[in-house]
Amino acid sequence: MNPNLQQVNHFFNKKRFRLSLILVILGLAYAGASLGLGFQTHSLLNIQDGIAWLIQNFIPNEASKGYWHEISQQLFRTFLVAVAATTCAAVGALFLAIIGAKTLTAAITVSWVIRGFSSLLRNIPIVAWAMILLFSFKQNDLTGFLALFFMTLGFLTRAFMETIEDFGTEKNSSTTGYRRHLPPGYLSRVITGNRRGAHVLDPLYD
């Protein structure tokens, strides 16, 4: 038999064996969990009843028309909360990114602390944030605002830090010259993205 054909057959046999092994492990895990938790497997056969219940209770009908005004108001409030949370998170993330970027930070310890803080915020799912804040502040607009704020703050901080660091140390040298160590100098340099950005806010220092 052709050696190449043998290698191909061996590869697919090995792949089928691994797939079969994974399926067996998943089946045993499902069986063990079902026995341990008392899950009624035969209820899967009645899934059509669940679909019928969903259609009956979740599709809008004549009686639901009276709630459209209230629903639209709540959607608009949710939109405003999302915009406010994202805007506040963007401002806070820009500030943290500027003082935490390796090319701009005054101490590497500050950079590591901000990186760890942002990683912690973004690695906690928004559902977990919502549950934590729900038990703390009950159900209100503040709960949704803080959940979106913390999650967005973590993502934007890391994104802004990586963007600033992509400029490179030599390109950020203009922010470390005479009168460029102040925050407006950093902001103008980062936002404009060029060497002349450090001179935009010179009138502020005159």
mmCIF file of C-alpha atoms in Angstrom:
data_model
loop_
_atom_site.group_PDB
_atom_site.id
_atom_site.type_symbol
_atom_site.label_atom_id
_atom_site.label_comp_id
_atom_site.label_asym_id
_atom_site.label_seq_id
_atom_site.Cartn_x
_atom_site.Cartn_y
_atom_site.Cartn_z
ATOM 1 C CA MET A 1 0.000 0.000 0.000
ATOM 2 C CA ASN A 2 1.126 3.520 -0.734
ATOM 3 C CA PRO A 3 2.871 5.025 2.360
ATOM 4 C CA ASN A 4 1.080 8.324 1.847
ATOM 5 C CA LEU A 5 -2.273 6.549 1.803
ATOM 6 C CA GLN A 6 -1.360 4.733 5.013
ATOM 7 C CA GLN A 7 -0.527 8.033 6.705
ATOM 8 C CA VAL A 8 -3.845 9.522 5.595
ATOM 9 C CA ASN A 9 -5.777 6.491 6.878
ATOM 10 C CA HIS A 10 -3.864 6.592 10.156
ATOM 11 C CA PHE A 11 -4.650 10.285 10.567
ATOM 12 C CA PHE A 12 -8.391 9.839 10.013
ATOM 13 C CA ASN A 13 -8.531 6.726 12.199
ATOM 14 C CA LYS A 14 -6.838 8.632 14.984
ATOM 15 C CA LYS A 15 -9.220 11.546 14.511
ATOM 16 C CA ARG A 16 -12.278 9.251 14.624
ATOM 17 C CA PHE A 17 -10.936 7.568 17.759
ATOM 18 C CA ARG A 18 -10.492 10.916 19.515
ATOM 19 C CA LEU A 19 -13.979 12.042 18.490
ATOM 20 C CA SER A 20 -15.504 8.786 19.734
ATOM 21 C CA LEU A 21 -13.600 9.090 23.005
ATOM 22 C CA ILE A 22 -14.862 12.646 23.524
ATOM 23 C CA LEU A 23 -18.447 11.574 22.829
ATOM 24 C CA VAL A 24 -18.175 8.697 25.306
ATOM 25 C CA ILE A 25 -16.759 11.018 27.981
ATOM 26 C CA LEU A 26 -19.540 13.547 27.395
ATOM 27 C CA GLY A 27 -22.156 10.811 27.558
ATOM 28 C CA LEU A 28 -20.768 9.465 30.835
ATOM 29 C CA ALA A 29 -20.589 12.984 32.256
ATOM 30 C CA TYR A 30 -24.202 13.625 31.262
ATOM 31 C CA ALA A 31 -25.351 10.329 32.759
ATOM 32 C CA GLY A 32 -23.474 10.992 35.999
ATOM 33 C CA ALA A 33 -24.841 14.517 36.290
ATOM 34 C CA SER A 34 -28.369 13.325 35.543
ATOM 35 C CA LEU A 35 -28.203 10.686 38.265
ATOM 36 C CA GLY A 36 -26.587 13.020 40.749
ATOM 37 C CA LEU A 37 -28.980 15.927 40.198
ATOM 38 C CA GLY A 38 -32.109 13.887 39.565
ATOM 39 C CA PHE A 39 -32.609 15.269 36.053
ATOM 40 C CA GLN A 40 -35.588 13.742 34.263
ATOM 41 C CA THR A 41 -34.191 12.728 30.889
ATOM 42 C CA HIS A 42 -37.572 11.706 29.526
ATOM 43 C CA SER A 43 -38.656 15.361 29.706
ATOM 44 C CA LEU A 44 -36.558 15.970 26.582
ATOM 45 C CA LEU A 45 -39.187 14.031 24.663
ATOM 46 C CA ASN A 46 -41.767 16.712 25.540
ATOM 47 C CA ILE A 47 -39.778 19.598 24.101
ATOM 48 C CA GLN A 48 -42.606 20.346 21.654
ATOM 49 C CA ASP A 49 -44.829 21.277 24.615
ATOM 50 C CA GLY A 50 -42.244 23.823 25.735
ATOM 51 C CA ILE A 51 -42.095 25.353 22.254
ATOM 52 C CA ALA A 52 -45.881 25.606 22.155
ATOM 53 C CA TRP A 53 -45.857 27.352 25.562
ATOM 54 C CA LEU A 54 -43.271 29.855 24.329
ATOM 55 C CA ILE A 55 -45.336 30.645 21.237
ATOM 56 C CA GLN A 56 -48.459 31.064 23.317
ATOM 57 C CA ASN A 57 -46.942 33.363 25.941
ATOM 58 C CA PHE A 58 -44.248 35.370 24.150
ATOM 59 C CA ILE A 59 -45.721 36.287 20.763
ATOM 60 C CA PRO A 60 -47.452 39.721 20.966
ATOM 61 C CA ASN A 61 -51.219 39.700 20.714
ATOM 62 C CA GLU A 62 -54.090 42.195 21.027
ATOM 63 C CA ALA A 63 -53.789 42.340 24.805
ATOM 64 C CA SER A 64 -50.118 43.320 24.620
ATOM 65 C CA LYS A 65 -50.731 46.488 22.559
ATOM 66 C CA GLY A 66 -51.467 48.441 25.713
ATOM 67 C CA TYR A 67 -47.904 47.880 26.930
ATOM 68 C CA TRP A 68 -46.097 49.210 23.845
ATOM 69 C CA HIS A 69 -45.876 52.761 25.200
ATOM 70 C CA GLU A 70 -44.382 51.624 28.486
ATOM 71 C CA ILE A 71 -42.007 49.256 26.725
ATOM 72 C CA SER A 72 -40.793 52.008 24.383
ATOM 73 C CA GLN A 73 -40.171 54.313 27.359
ATOM 74 C CA GLN A 74 -38.131 51.656 29.121
ATOM 75 C CA LEU A 75 -36.135 50.971 25.955
ATOM 76 C CA PHE A 76 -35.358 54.673 25.629
ATOM 77 C CA ARG A 77 -34.245 54.832 29.276
ATOM 78 C CA THR A 78 -32.059 51.797 28.715
ATOM 79 C CA PHE A 79 -30.500 53.476 25.680
ATOM 80 C CA LEU A 80 -29.737 56.620 27.697
ATOM 81 C CA VAL A 81 -28.197 54.574 30.511
ATOM 82 C CA ALA A 82 -26.019 52.676 28.021
ATOM 83 C CA VAL A 83 -24.825 55.883 26.332
ATOM 84 C CA ALA A 84 -24.087 57.559 29.671
ATOM 85 C CA ALA A 85 -22.218 54.516 30.998
ATOM 86 C CA THR A 86 -20.139 54.154 27.824
ATOM 87 C CA THR A 87 -19.278 57.868 27.734
ATOM 88 C CA CYS A 88 -18.211 57.981 31.388
ATOM 89 C CA ALA A 89 -16.235 54.752 30.951
ATOM 90 C CA ALA A 90 -14.456 56.156 27.888
ATOM 91 C CA VAL A 91 -13.372 59.291 29.780
ATOM 92 C CA GLY A 92 -12.165 57.259 32.754
ATOM 93 C CA ALA A 93 -10.443 54.715 30.519
ATOM 94 C CA LEU A 94 -8.572 57.439 28.618
ATOM 95 C CA PHE A 95 -7.277 58.904 31.889
ATOM 96 C CA LEU A 96 -6.206 55.486 33.221
ATOM 97 C CA ALA A 97 -4.607 54.553 29.897
ATOM 98 C CA ILE A 98 -2.526 57.727 29.799
ATOM 99 C CA ILE A 99 -1.118 57.284 33.297
ATOM 100 C CA GLY A 100 -0.763 53.511 32.857
ATOM 101 C CA ALA A 101 0.756 53.157 29.377
ATOM 102 C CA LYS A 102 4.362 51.961 29.492
ATOM 103 C CA THR A 103 5.510 54.781 27.210
ATOM 104 C CA LEU A 104 3.973 57.490 29.410
ATOM 105 C CA THR A 105 3.755 56.151 32.959
ATOM 106 C CA ALA A 106 5.938 57.608 35.682
ATOM 107 C CA ALA A 107 6.422 54.197 37.345
ATOM 108 C CA ILE A 108 6.076 50.695 35.931
ATOM 109 C CA THR A 109 4.254 49.656 39.104
ATOM 110 C CA VAL A 110 1.427 52.037 38.247
ATOM 111 C CA SER A 111 1.162 50.453 34.804
ATOM 112 C CA TRP A 112 0.921 46.937 36.231
ATOM 113 C CA VAL A 113 -1.695 47.998 38.793
ATOM 114 C CA ILE A 114 -3.869 49.616 36.110
ATOM 115 C CA ARG A 115 -3.457 46.604 33.812
ATOM 116 C CA GLY A 116 -4.481 44.236 36.581
ATOM 117 C CA PHE A 117 -7.439 46.427 37.499
ATOM 118 C CA SER A 118 -8.694 46.628 33.909
ATOM 119 C CA SER A 119 -8.211 42.884 33.390
ATOM 120 C CA LEU A 120 -10.235 42.199 36.530
ATOM 121 C CA LEU A 121 -13.071 44.419 35.351
ATOM 122 C CA ARG A 122 -13.300 42.963 31.856
ATOM 123 C CA ASN A 123 -12.902 39.316 32.880
ATOM 124 C CA ILE A 124 -15.947 39.448 35.146
ATOM 125 C CA PRO A 125 -19.001 38.780 32.932
ATOM 126 C CA ILE A 126 -21.586 41.519 32.742
ATOM 127 C CA VAL A 127 -24.186 39.081 34.103
ATOM 128 C CA ALA A 128 -22.054 38.624 37.218
ATOM 129 C CA TRP A 129 -21.707 42.401 37.567
ATOM 130 C CA ALA A 130 -25.471 42.750 37.220
ATOM 131 C CA MET A 131 -26.132 40.143 39.928
ATOM 132 C CA ILE A 132 -23.567 41.636 42.326
ATOM 133 C CA LEU A 133 -24.903 45.158 41.864
ATOM 134 C CA LEU A 134 -28.511 43.983 41.948
ATOM 135 C CA PHE A 135 -28.051 42.583 45.440
ATOM 136 C CA SER A 136 -26.210 45.767 46.459
ATOM 137 C CA PHE A 137 -28.404 48.513 44.952
ATOM 138 C CA LYS A 138 -31.610 46.623 44.133
ATOM 139 C CA GLN A 139 -33.270 46.963 40.707
ATOM 140 C CA ASN A 140 -32.848 50.495 39.364
ATOM 141 C CA ASP A 141 -31.048 52.494 36.681
ATOM 142 C CA LEU A 142 -27.898 52.753 38.800
ATOM 143 C CA THR A 143 -27.459 48.983 38.727
ATOM 144 C CA GLY A 144 -27.455 48.860 34.920
ATOM 145 C CA PHE A 145 -25.276 51.948 34.680
ATOM 146 C CA LEU A 146 -22.583 50.550 36.974
ATOM 147 C CA ALA A 147 -22.632 47.115 35.328
ATOM 148 C CA LEU A 148 -22.064 48.621 31.868
ATOM 149 C CA PHE A 149 -19.589 51.164 33.257
ATOM 150 C CA PHE A 150 -17.295 48.622 34.932
ATOM 151 C CA MET A 151 -17.361 46.227 31.983
ATOM 152 C CA THR A 152 -16.716 48.960 29.412
ATOM 153 C CA LEU A 153 -14.063 50.609 31.566
ATOM 154 C CA GLY A 154 -12.025 47.400 31.622
ATOM 155 C CA PHE A 155 -12.185 46.870 27.860
ATOM 156 C CA LEU A 156 -11.526 50.474 26.872
ATOM 157 C CA THR A 157 -8.651 50.919 29.313
ATOM 158 C CA ARG A 158 -6.730 48.014 27.816
ATOM 159 C CA ALA A 159 -7.620 49.089 24.280
ATOM 160 C CA PHE A 160 -6.469 52.682 24.875
ATOM 161 C CA MET A 161 -3.277 51.535 26.611
ATOM 162 C CA GLU A 162 -2.321 49.268 23.731
ATOM 163 C CA THR A 163 -3.099 52.020 21.227
ATOM 164 C CA ILE A 164 -0.937 54.536 23.078
ATOM 165 C CA GLU A 165 1.917 52.040 23.427
ATOM 166 C CA ASP A 166 1.804 51.343 19.681
ATOM 167 C CA PHE A 167 3.070 54.873 19.091
ATOM 168 C CA GLY A 168 6.461 53.812 20.421
ATOM 169 C CA THR A 169 8.772 55.520 22.870
ATOM 170 C CA GLU A 170 10.517 57.689 20.253
ATOM 171 C CA LYS A 171 7.206 59.046 18.982
ATOM 172 C CA ASN A 172 6.132 60.019 22.491
ATOM 173 C CA SER A 173 9.382 61.834 23.235
ATOM 174 C CA SER A 174 7.721 65.166 22.456
ATOM 175 C CA THR A 175 5.547 64.801 25.549
ATOM 176 C CA THR A 176 8.544 64.574 27.883
ATOM 177 C CA GLY A 177 10.242 67.820 26.836
ATOM 178 C CA TYR A 178 9.950 71.275 28.283
ATOM 179 C CA ARG A 179 6.452 71.781 29.809
ATOM 180 C CA ARG A 180 5.238 68.532 28.205
ATOM 181 C CA HIS A 181 5.021 66.542 31.442
ATOM 182 C CA LEU A 182 1.649 68.053 32.347
ATOM 183 C CA PRO A 183 -1.589 66.147 31.578
ATOM 184 C CA PRO A 184 -2.768 68.483 28.754
ATOM 185 C CA GLY A 185 0.449 67.772 26.896
ATOM 186 C CA TYR A 186 -0.161 64.034 27.119
ATOM 187 C CA LEU A 187 -3.794 64.379 26.089
ATOM 188 C CA SER A 188 -3.025 66.526 23.055
ATOM 189 C CA ARG A 189 -0.222 64.176 21.988
ATOM 190 C CA VAL A 190 -2.306 61.019 22.327
ATOM 191 C CA ILE A 191 -5.489 62.351 20.775
ATOM 192 C CA THR A 192 -3.852 64.067 17.783
ATOM 193 C CA GLY A 193 -1.357 61.238 17.200
ATOM 194 C CA ASN A 194 1.533 63.396 15.968
ATOM 195 C CA ARG A 195 4.508 65.313 17.319
ATOM 196 C CA ARG A 196 2.808 68.646 16.814
ATOM 197 C CA GLY A 197 0.078 67.543 19.195
ATOM 198 C CA ALA A 198 2.303 68.376 22.152
ATOM 199 C CA HIS A 199 2.271 72.047 21.094
ATOM 200 C CA VAL A 200 -1.492 72.375 20.673
ATOM 201 C CA LEU A 201 -2.091 73.403 24.276
ATOM 202 C CA ASP A 202 0.953 75.664 24.654
ATOM 203 C CA PRO A 203 -1.257 78.729 25.268
ATOM 204 C CA LEU A 204 -2.485 77.069 28.457
ATOM 205 C CA TYR A 205 1.018 77.354 29.937
ATOM 206 C CA ASP A 206 1.729 80.939 28.840
#
